[in-house]
Tab-separated table of C-alpha atoms in Angstrom:
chain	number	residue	atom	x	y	z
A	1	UNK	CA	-9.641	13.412	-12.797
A	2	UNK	CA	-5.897	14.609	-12.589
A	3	UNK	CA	-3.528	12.389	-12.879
A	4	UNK	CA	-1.218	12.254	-9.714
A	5	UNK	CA	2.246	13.669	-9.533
A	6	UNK	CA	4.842	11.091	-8.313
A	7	UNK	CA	5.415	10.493	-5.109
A	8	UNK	CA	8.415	9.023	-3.439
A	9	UNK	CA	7.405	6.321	-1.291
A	10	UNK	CA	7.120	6.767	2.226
A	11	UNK	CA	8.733	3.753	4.437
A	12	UNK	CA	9.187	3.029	7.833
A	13	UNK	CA	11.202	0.073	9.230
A	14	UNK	CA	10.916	-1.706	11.971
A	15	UNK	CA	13.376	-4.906	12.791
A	16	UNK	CA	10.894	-7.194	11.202
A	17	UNK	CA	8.643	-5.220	9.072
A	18	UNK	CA	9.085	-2.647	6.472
A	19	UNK	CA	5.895	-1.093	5.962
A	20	UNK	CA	5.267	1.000	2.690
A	21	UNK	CA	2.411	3.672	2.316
A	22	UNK	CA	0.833	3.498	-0.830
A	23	UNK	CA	1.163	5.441	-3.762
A	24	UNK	CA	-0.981	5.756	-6.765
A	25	UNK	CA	1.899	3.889	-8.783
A	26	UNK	CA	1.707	1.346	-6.417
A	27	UNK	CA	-1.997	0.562	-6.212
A	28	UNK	CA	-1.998	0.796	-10.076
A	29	UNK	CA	0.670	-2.164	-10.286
A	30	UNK	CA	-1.588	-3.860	-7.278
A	31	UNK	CA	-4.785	-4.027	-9.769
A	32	UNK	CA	-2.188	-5.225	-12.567
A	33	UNK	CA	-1.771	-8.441	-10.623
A	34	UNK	CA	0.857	-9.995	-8.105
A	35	UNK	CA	3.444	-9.929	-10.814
A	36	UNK	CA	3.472	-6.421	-11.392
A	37	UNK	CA	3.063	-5.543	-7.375
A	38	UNK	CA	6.069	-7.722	-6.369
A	39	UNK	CA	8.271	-5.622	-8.895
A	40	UNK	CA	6.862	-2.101	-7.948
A	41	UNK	CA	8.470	-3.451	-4.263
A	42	UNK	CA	11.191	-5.698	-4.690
A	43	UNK	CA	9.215	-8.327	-2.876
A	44	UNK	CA	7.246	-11.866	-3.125
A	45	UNK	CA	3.586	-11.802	-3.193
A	46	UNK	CA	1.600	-14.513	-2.351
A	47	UNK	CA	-0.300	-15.850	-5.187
A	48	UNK	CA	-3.420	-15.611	-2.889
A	49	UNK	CA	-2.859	-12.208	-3.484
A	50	UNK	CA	-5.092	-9.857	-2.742
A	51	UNK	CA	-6.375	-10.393	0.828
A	52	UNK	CA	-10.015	-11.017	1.601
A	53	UNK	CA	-12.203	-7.718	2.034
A	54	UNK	CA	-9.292	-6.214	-0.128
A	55	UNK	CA	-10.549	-6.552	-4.145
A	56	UNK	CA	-10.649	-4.151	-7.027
A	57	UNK	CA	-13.253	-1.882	-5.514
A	58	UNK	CA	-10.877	-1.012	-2.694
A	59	UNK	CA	-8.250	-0.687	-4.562
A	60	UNK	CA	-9.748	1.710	-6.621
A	61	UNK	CA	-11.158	4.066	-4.093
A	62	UNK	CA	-7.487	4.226	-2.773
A	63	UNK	CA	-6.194	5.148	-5.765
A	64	UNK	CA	-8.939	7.700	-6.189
A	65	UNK	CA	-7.830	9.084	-2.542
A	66	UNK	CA	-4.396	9.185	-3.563
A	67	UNK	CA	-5.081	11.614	-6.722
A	68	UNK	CA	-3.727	13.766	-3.619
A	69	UNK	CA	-0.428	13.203	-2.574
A	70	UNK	CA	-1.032	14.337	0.653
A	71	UNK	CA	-3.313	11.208	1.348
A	72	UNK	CA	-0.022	9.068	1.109
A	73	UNK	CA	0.078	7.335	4.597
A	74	UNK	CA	-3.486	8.154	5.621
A	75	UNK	CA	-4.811	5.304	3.150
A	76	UNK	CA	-3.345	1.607	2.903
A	77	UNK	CA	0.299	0.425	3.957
A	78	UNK	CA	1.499	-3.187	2.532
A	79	UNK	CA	3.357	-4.836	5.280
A	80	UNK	CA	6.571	-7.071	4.439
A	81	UNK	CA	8.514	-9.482	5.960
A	82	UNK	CA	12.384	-8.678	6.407
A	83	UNK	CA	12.785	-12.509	7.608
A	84	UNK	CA	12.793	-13.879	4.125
A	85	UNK	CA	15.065	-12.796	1.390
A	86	UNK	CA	13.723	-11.516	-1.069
A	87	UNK	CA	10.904	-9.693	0.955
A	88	UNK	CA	8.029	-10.855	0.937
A	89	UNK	CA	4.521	-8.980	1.119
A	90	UNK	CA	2.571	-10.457	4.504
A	91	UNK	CA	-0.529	-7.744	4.304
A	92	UNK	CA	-1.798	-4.895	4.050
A	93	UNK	CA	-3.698	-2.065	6.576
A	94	UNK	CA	-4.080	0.894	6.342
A	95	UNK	CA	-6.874	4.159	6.625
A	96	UNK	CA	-9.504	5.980	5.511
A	97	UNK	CA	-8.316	8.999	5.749
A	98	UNK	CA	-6.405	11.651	7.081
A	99	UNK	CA	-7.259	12.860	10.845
A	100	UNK	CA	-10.644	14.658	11.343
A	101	UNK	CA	-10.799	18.470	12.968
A	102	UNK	CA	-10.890	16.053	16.630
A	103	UNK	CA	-7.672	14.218	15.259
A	104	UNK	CA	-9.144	10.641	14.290
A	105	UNK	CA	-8.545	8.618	12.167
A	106	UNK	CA	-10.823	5.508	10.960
């Protein structure tokens, strides 16, 4: 395996919600523990953290996908809250890839 070049993060804000498109930096800090993720975003995590159906398995085949930086923002985005201060990390979505040859996504 290669190890992944850095990638600046990608971020889009809405009024509400900034959502942030993984990065293998970020899903390594996300297997580290809520600790480590809340400082790789400047946010709060939950100390439920990680979601249900979202565990080290997942994690890892995201971070697997992201060996290519061109997967950033066709895998999983964590959602946070602008409404508290700091920011705090609501979720995460995201998907399983980039677009197919008909354009869809999963």
């Amino acid at each position: 395996m290669r190890a992944a070049a850095h990638v600046p993060l990608r971020v889009i804000d809405s009024r509400r919600l900034t959502l942030v498109a993984a990065s293998s930096d970020l899903v390594r800090a996300d297997l580290e523990g809520p600790a480590a993720l809340g400082r790789a975003l400047d946010a709060e995590v939950p100390e439920n953290w990680p979601p249900d159906l979202y565990e080290s398995t997942a994690m890892r085949v995201a971070l697997e996908q992201l060996q290519d930086p061109a997967e950033q923002g066709w895998s999983i985005w964590y959602l946070l809250s602008k409404k508290h201060q700091p920011r705090r990390v609501l979720g995460i979505c995201g998907f399983k890839g980039r677009p197919d040859e008909a354009g869809s996504v999963e």
